[in-house]
Amino acid sequence: MKLSQNFSLAEYSKSNTAVRLDIDNEPDDDHLDSAINLFENVIQPVRDEFGPTRITSGYRSAALNEAIGGSATSQHSKGQACDFECDGTDNKEVVEWIIDNLDFDQLILEFYNEEDPNSGWIHCSFKDEESNRNQVLRALKRDGRTVYENGL
């Protein structure tokens, strides 16, 4: 099944951990609808602008999310979030383009190092046009802990 022109449900829900632990990682209808909105409004436009876009973390069923120690409120488990990279393009450049051109709920530049444009990854979520927060954060390690700062 296609979520958008260039992305399939299989690549969004692919998880080696789910396979290894025999966890069902198929979204229900509500989560599938959310995933379609995410891909039509964010991920496909990013792909159209920057070319091939690689999903690094997609859908996580509740069981998979628990198995990997994910947040109980993770938008990945609702079909609303995706972590990705556009190979060959600076992650910060992609984030800046999303801010300037797309509606989103939460956009996080995760563990990015200014000296290495290939470092880290991008997390982006999409709820719906009425409730998206357009929140921009940067995730980094401080004293061995992950902290989130507002803005880039």
Coordinates of N, CA and C in Angstrom, one line a residue:
M1 N 0.8 -1.2 0.0 CA 0.0 0.0 0.0 C 0.9 1.2 0.0
K2 N 0.5 2.2 -0.8 CA 1.2 3.5 -0.9 C 0.6 4.5 0.1
L3 N 1.6 5.2 0.8 CA 1.2 6.3 1.7 C 1.2 7.6 0.9
S4 N 2.1 7.7 -0.1 CA 2.2 8.8 -1.0 C 2.8 8.3 -2.3
Q5 N 3.1 9.2 -3.2 CA 3.7 8.8 -4.5 C 4.9 8.0 -4.3
N6 N 5.8 8.3 -3.4 CA 7.1 7.6 -3.4 C 7.3 6.8 -2.1
F7 N 6.3 6.6 -1.2 CA 6.5 5.9 0.0 C 5.4 4.9 0.2
S8 N 5.9 3.7 0.7 CA 4.9 2.6 1.0 C 4.7 2.4 2.5
L9 N 3.6 1.8 2.9 CA 3.4 1.5 4.2 C 4.5 0.5 4.7
A10 N 4.9 -0.4 3.9 CA 5.9 -1.4 4.2 C 7.2 -0.7 4.7
E11 N 7.7 0.3 4.0 CA 8.9 1.0 4.5 C 8.7 1.8 5.7
Y12 N 7.5 2.4 5.9 CA 7.2 3.2 7.1 C 7.1 2.3 8.3
S13 N 6.6 1.1 8.2 CA 6.3 0.2 9.3 C 7.4 -0.9 9.5
K14 N 8.4 -0.8 8.6 CA 9.5 -1.8 8.7 C 10.3 -1.6 10.0
S15 N 10.5 -2.7 10.7 CA 11.3 -2.7 12.0 C 12.0 -4.1 12.1
N16 N 13.3 -4.0 12.2 CA 14.0 -5.2 12.5 C 13.7 -5.8 13.9
T17 N 13.5 -4.9 14.8 CA 13.2 -5.3 16.2 C 11.8 -6.0 16.2
A18 N 10.9 -5.5 15.5 CA 9.5 -6.2 15.4 C 9.7 -7.6 14.8
V19 N 10.5 -7.7 13.8 CA 10.7 -9.0 13.2 C 11.4 -10.0 14.2
R20 N 12.4 -9.5 14.8 CA 13.2 -10.3 15.7 C 12.4 -10.7 16.9
L21 N 11.5 -9.8 17.4 CA 10.7 -10.2 18.6 C 9.3 -10.7 18.2
D22 N 9.0 -10.8 16.9 CA 7.7 -11.3 16.5 C 6.6 -10.4 17.0
I23 N 6.8 -9.1 16.8 CA 5.8 -8.1 17.2 C 5.0 -7.7 15.9
D24 N 3.7 -7.6 16.0 CA 2.9 -7.1 14.9 C 3.0 -5.6 14.9
N25 N 3.5 -5.1 13.8 CA 3.7 -3.7 13.6 C 2.9 -3.0 12.5
E26 N 1.6 -3.5 12.4 CA 0.7 -3.0 11.4 C -0.2 -1.9 12.1
P27 N -0.3 -0.7 11.5 CA -1.2 0.3 12.1 C -2.6 -0.1 11.9
D28 N -3.4 0.4 12.9 CA -4.9 0.3 12.7 C -5.4 1.4 11.8
D29 N -6.6 1.4 11.5 CA -7.2 2.4 10.5 C -6.9 3.8 10.8
D30 N -7.1 4.2 12.1 CA -6.8 5.6 12.5 C -5.4 5.9 12.3
H31 N -4.5 5.1 12.7 CA -3.0 5.3 12.6 C -2.6 5.4 11.1
L32 N -3.3 4.5 10.3 CA -3.0 4.5 8.9 C -3.4 5.9 8.3
D33 N -4.6 6.4 8.7 CA -5.0 7.7 8.2 C -4.1 8.8 8.6
S34 N -3.6 8.7 9.8 CA -2.6 9.7 10.3 C -1.3 9.6 9.5
A35 N -0.9 8.4 9.2 CA 0.4 8.2 8.4 C 0.2 8.8 7.0
I36 N -0.9 8.6 6.4 CA -1.2 9.2 5.1 C -1.1 10.7 5.1
N37 N -1.7 11.3 6.1 CA -1.6 12.8 6.3 C -0.2 13.2 6.5
L38 N 0.6 12.5 7.3 CA 2.0 12.8 7.5 C 2.8 12.8 6.2
F39 N 2.6 11.7 5.4 CA 3.3 11.6 4.2 C 2.9 12.6 3.1
E40 N 1.6 12.8 3.0 CA 1.1 13.8 2.0 C 1.5 15.2 2.3
N41 N 1.6 15.5 3.6 CA 1.8 16.9 4.0 C 3.3 17.3 4.3
V42 N 4.1 16.3 4.6 CA 5.5 16.6 5.0 C 6.5 15.7 4.3
I43 N 6.4 14.4 4.4 CA 7.5 13.6 3.9 C 7.6 13.6 2.4
Q44 N 6.4 13.5 1.7 CA 6.5 13.5 0.2 C 7.0 14.9 -0.3
P45 N 6.5 16.0 0.3 CA 7.0 17.3 -0.2 C 8.5 17.4 0.1
V46 N 9.0 16.9 1.2 CA 10.5 16.9 1.4 C 11.2 16.1 0.3
R47 N 10.6 14.9 0.0 CA 11.2 14.1 -1.1 C 11.2 14.8 -2.4
D48 N 10.1 15.5 -2.7 CA 10.0 16.2 -4.0 C 11.0 17.3 -4.0
E49 N 11.4 18.0 -2.9 CA 12.3 19.1 -2.9 C 13.8 18.6 -2.9
F50 N 14.1 17.5 -2.1 CA 15.5 17.1 -1.9 C 15.8 15.8 -2.5
G51 N 14.9 15.1 -3.1 CA 15.2 13.8 -3.7 C 15.1 12.6 -2.7
P52 N 15.7 11.5 -3.0 CA 15.5 10.3 -2.1 C 15.6 10.7 -0.6
T53 N 14.6 10.2 0.1 CA 14.5 10.4 1.5 C 14.4 9.1 2.2
R54 N 15.3 8.9 3.2 CA 15.4 7.6 3.9 C 14.8 7.6 5.3
I55 N 13.8 6.8 5.5 CA 13.1 6.7 6.8 C 14.1 5.9 7.7
T56 N 14.4 6.5 8.9 CA 15.2 5.8 9.8 C 14.4 5.3 11.0
S57 N 13.3 5.8 11.3 CA 12.3 5.3 12.3 C 10.9 5.7 11.9
G58 N 10.1 4.8 11.7 CA 8.7 5.1 11.3 C 7.7 4.7 12.3
Y59 N 6.7 4.0 11.8 CA 5.6 3.6 12.7 C 6.0 2.6 13.7
R60 N 5.5 2.7 14.9 CA 5.8 1.8 16.0 C 4.5 1.4 16.7
S61 N 4.1 0.2 16.6 CA 2.9 -0.3 17.4 C 3.2 -0.1 18.9
A62 N 2.1 -0.1 19.7 CA 2.3 0.1 21.1 C 3.3 -1.0 21.7
A63 N 3.2 -2.2 21.2 CA 4.1 -3.3 21.7 C 5.5 -3.0 21.3
L64 N 5.7 -2.6 20.0 CA 7.1 -2.3 19.6 C 7.6 -1.1 20.3
N65 N 6.9 -0.1 20.5 CA 7.3 1.1 21.2 C 7.8 0.8 22.6
E66 N 7.0 -0.1 23.3 CA 7.3 -0.5 24.6 C 8.6 -1.3 24.6
A67 N 8.8 -2.2 23.6 CA 9.9 -3.1 23.5 C 11.2 -2.3 23.3
I68 N 11.1 -1.1 22.6 CA 12.4 -0.4 22.4 C 12.6 0.7 23.5
G69 N 11.6 0.8 24.4 CA 11.7 1.8 25.5 C 11.3 3.2 25.0
G70 N 10.4 3.3 24.0 CA 10.0 4.6 23.5 C 9.0 5.3 24.5
S71 N 8.8 6.5 24.3 CA 7.9 7.3 25.2 C 6.5 6.8 25.0
A72 N 5.8 6.7 26.1 CA 4.4 6.2 26.0 C 3.5 7.2 25.2
T73 N 3.9 8.4 25.0 CA 3.1 9.4 24.2 C 3.7 9.6 22.8
S74 N 4.6 8.7 22.4 CA 5.3 8.9 21.1 C 4.3 9.0 19.9
Q75 N 4.5 10.0 19.1 CA 3.7 10.2 17.9 C 4.0 9.1 16.9
H76 N 5.1 8.5 17.0 CA 5.4 7.3 16.1 C 4.3 6.2 16.3
S77 N 3.8 6.1 17.5 CA 2.8 5.0 17.8 C 1.4 5.4 17.4
K78 N 1.3 6.6 16.9 CA 0.0 7.1 16.4 C 0.0 7.3 14.9
G79 N 1.1 6.9 14.2 CA 1.2 7.1 12.8 C 1.4 8.6 12.4
Q80 N 1.8 9.4 13.4 CA 1.9 10.9 13.2 C 3.4 11.3 13.0
A81 N 4.4 10.5 13.2 CA 5.7 10.9 13.2 C 6.6 10.0 12.4
C82 N 7.7 10.6 11.9 CA 8.7 9.9 11.1 C 10.1 10.5 11.4
D83 N 11.1 9.7 11.5 CA 12.5 10.2 11.5 C 13.1 9.8 10.2
F84 N 13.8 10.8 9.6 CA 14.3 10.6 8.3 C 15.6 11.4 8.0
E85 N 16.2 11.1 6.9 CA 17.3 11.9 6.4 C 17.2 11.9 4.8
C86 N 17.8 13.0 4.3 CA 17.9 13.1 2.8 C 19.4 13.0 2.5
D87 N 19.8 11.8 2.1 CA 21.2 11.6 1.9 C 21.8 12.6 0.9
G88 N 22.9 13.2 1.3 CA 23.6 14.1 0.5 C 23.2 15.6 0.8
T89 N 22.2 15.8 1.7 CA 21.8 17.1 2.0 C 21.9 17.3 3.5
D90 N 22.4 18.5 3.9 CA 22.6 18.9 5.3 C 21.3 18.8 6.0
N91 N 21.2 18.1 7.1 CA 19.9 17.9 7.8 C 19.4 19.3 8.3
K92 N 20.2 20.2 8.6 CA 19.8 21.5 9.1 C 19.1 22.3 7.9
E93 N 19.7 22.1 6.7 CA 19.1 22.7 5.5 C 17.7 22.2 5.3
V94 N 17.5 20.9 5.4 CA 16.2 20.3 5.3 C 15.2 20.9 6.3
V95 N 15.6 20.9 7.6 CA 14.8 21.5 8.6 C 14.4 22.9 8.3
E96 N 15.3 23.7 7.9 CA 15.0 25.1 7.6 C 14.0 25.2 6.5
W97 N 14.1 24.4 5.5 CA 13.2 24.4 4.4 C 11.8 24.0 4.9
I98 N 11.7 23.0 5.7 CA 10.4 22.6 6.3 C 9.8 23.7 7.0
I99 N 10.5 24.4 7.9 CA 10.0 25.5 8.6 C 9.4 26.6 7.7
D100 N 10.1 26.9 6.6 CA 9.7 27.9 5.7 C 8.6 27.5 4.8
N101 N 8.4 26.2 4.6 CA 7.5 25.8 3.5 C 6.3 24.9 3.9
L102 N 6.4 24.3 5.0 CA 5.4 23.3 5.4 C 4.7 23.5 6.7
D103 N 3.5 22.9 6.9 CA 2.9 22.9 8.2 C 3.3 21.6 8.8
F104 N 3.5 21.6 10.1 CA 3.9 20.4 10.9 C 3.5 20.6 12.3
D105 N 3.5 19.5 13.1 CA 3.2 19.6 14.5 C 4.5 19.8 15.3
Q106 N 5.4 18.9 15.1 CA 6.7 19.0 15.9 C 7.9 18.7 14.9
L107 N 8.9 19.5 14.9 CA 10.1 19.3 14.1 C 11.3 19.3 15.0
I108 N 12.1 18.3 15.0 CA 13.2 18.2 15.9 C 14.5 17.9 15.0
L109 N 15.5 18.7 15.1 CA 16.8 18.4 14.6 C 17.5 17.7 15.7
E110 N 17.7 16.4 15.5 CA 18.2 15.5 16.6 C 19.7 15.2 16.4
F111 N 20.5 15.6 17.5 CA 21.9 15.3 17.6 C 22.7 15.7 16.4
Y112 N 22.4 16.9 15.9 CA 23.1 17.5 14.8 C 24.4 18.2 15.3
N113 N 25.4 18.1 14.5 CA 26.7 18.7 14.8 C 27.0 19.7 13.6
E114 N 27.1 21.0 13.8 CA 27.4 21.9 12.8 C 28.5 21.6 11.9
E115 N 29.5 20.9 12.5 CA 30.7 20.5 11.7 C 30.6 19.3 10.8
D116 N 29.4 18.6 11.0 CA 29.2 17.4 10.2 C 27.7 17.4 9.7
P117 N 27.5 18.0 8.5 CA 26.2 18.1 8.0 C 25.4 16.8 7.8
N118 N 26.1 15.7 7.9 CA 25.4 14.4 7.8 C 25.1 13.8 9.2
S119 N 25.4 14.6 10.2 CA 25.1 14.1 11.6 C 23.7 14.2 11.9
G120 N 23.3 13.3 12.9 CA 21.9 13.3 13.4 C 20.9 12.9 12.4
W121 N 19.7 13.3 12.7 CA 18.5 13.0 11.8 C 17.4 14.0 12.1
I122 N 16.4 13.9 11.4 CA 15.2 14.8 11.5 C 14.0 14.0 12.0
H123 N 13.3 14.5 13.0 CA 12.1 14.0 13.4 C 11.0 15.0 13.1
C124 N 9.9 14.6 12.4 CA 8.8 15.5 12.1 C 7.5 14.8 12.3
S125 N 6.6 15.5 12.9 CA 5.2 14.9 13.1 C 4.2 15.9 12.5
F126 N 3.0 15.3 12.2 CA 1.9 16.0 11.6 C 0.6 15.5 12.2
K127 N -0.2 16.4 12.8 CA -1.5 15.9 13.4 C -2.5 16.3 12.3
D128 N -2.9 17.5 12.3 CA -3.8 18.0 11.3 C -3.7 19.5 11.3
E129 N -4.2 20.2 10.3 CA -4.1 21.6 10.1 C -4.6 22.4 11.3
E130 N -5.6 21.9 11.9 CA -6.2 22.7 13.0 C -5.3 22.6 14.3
S131 N -4.7 21.5 14.6 CA -4.0 21.3 15.9 C -2.5 21.2 15.8
N132 N -1.9 21.4 14.6 CA -0.4 21.4 14.5 C 0.2 22.6 15.3
R133 N 1.2 22.3 16.1 CA 1.8 23.4 16.9 C 3.0 24.1 16.2
N134 N 3.5 23.6 15.1 CA 4.7 24.2 14.5 C 5.8 24.4 15.5
Q135 N 6.0 23.4 16.3 CA 7.0 23.5 17.3 C 8.4 23.0 16.8
V136 N 9.4 23.9 16.9 CA 10.8 23.5 16.4 C 11.7 23.3 17.7
L137 N 12.3 22.2 17.7 CA 13.2 21.9 18.8 C 14.6 21.3 18.2
R138 N 15.5 21.3 19.1 CA 16.8 20.7 18.8 C 17.2 19.8 20.0
A139 N 17.4 18.5 19.6 CA 17.8 17.5 20.6 C 19.3 17.4 20.7
L140 N 19.8 17.4 21.9 CA 21.3 17.2 22.1 C 21.6 16.5 23.4
K141 N 22.8 16.0 23.5 CA 23.2 15.4 24.8 C 23.9 16.4 25.6
R142 N 23.5 16.4 26.9 CA 24.1 17.2 27.9 C 24.3 16.4 29.2
D143 N 25.5 16.2 29.6 CA 25.8 15.4 30.8 C 25.2 14.0 30.7
G144 N 25.3 13.5 29.5 CA 24.8 12.1 29.2 C 23.3 12.0 29.1
R145 N 22.6 13.1 29.1 CA 21.1 13.0 29.0 C 20.7 13.8 27.8
T146 N 19.6 13.3 27.2 CA 19.0 14.0 26.1 C 18.2 15.2 26.6
V147 N 18.5 16.4 26.0 CA 17.7 17.6 26.3 C 17.2 18.2 25.0
Y148 N 16.1 18.9 25.2 CA 15.5 19.5 24.0 C 15.4 21.0 24.2
E149 N 16.0 21.7 23.3 CA 16.0 23.2 23.3 C 15.0 23.7 22.2
N150 N 14.4 24.8 22.5 CA 13.5 25.5 21.5 C 14.4 26.1 20.4
G151 N 13.9 26.0 19.2 CA 14.6 26.5 18.0 C 15.7 25.7 17.6
L152 N 16.4 26.3 16.6 CA 17.6 25.5 16.0 C 18.9 26.0 16.7

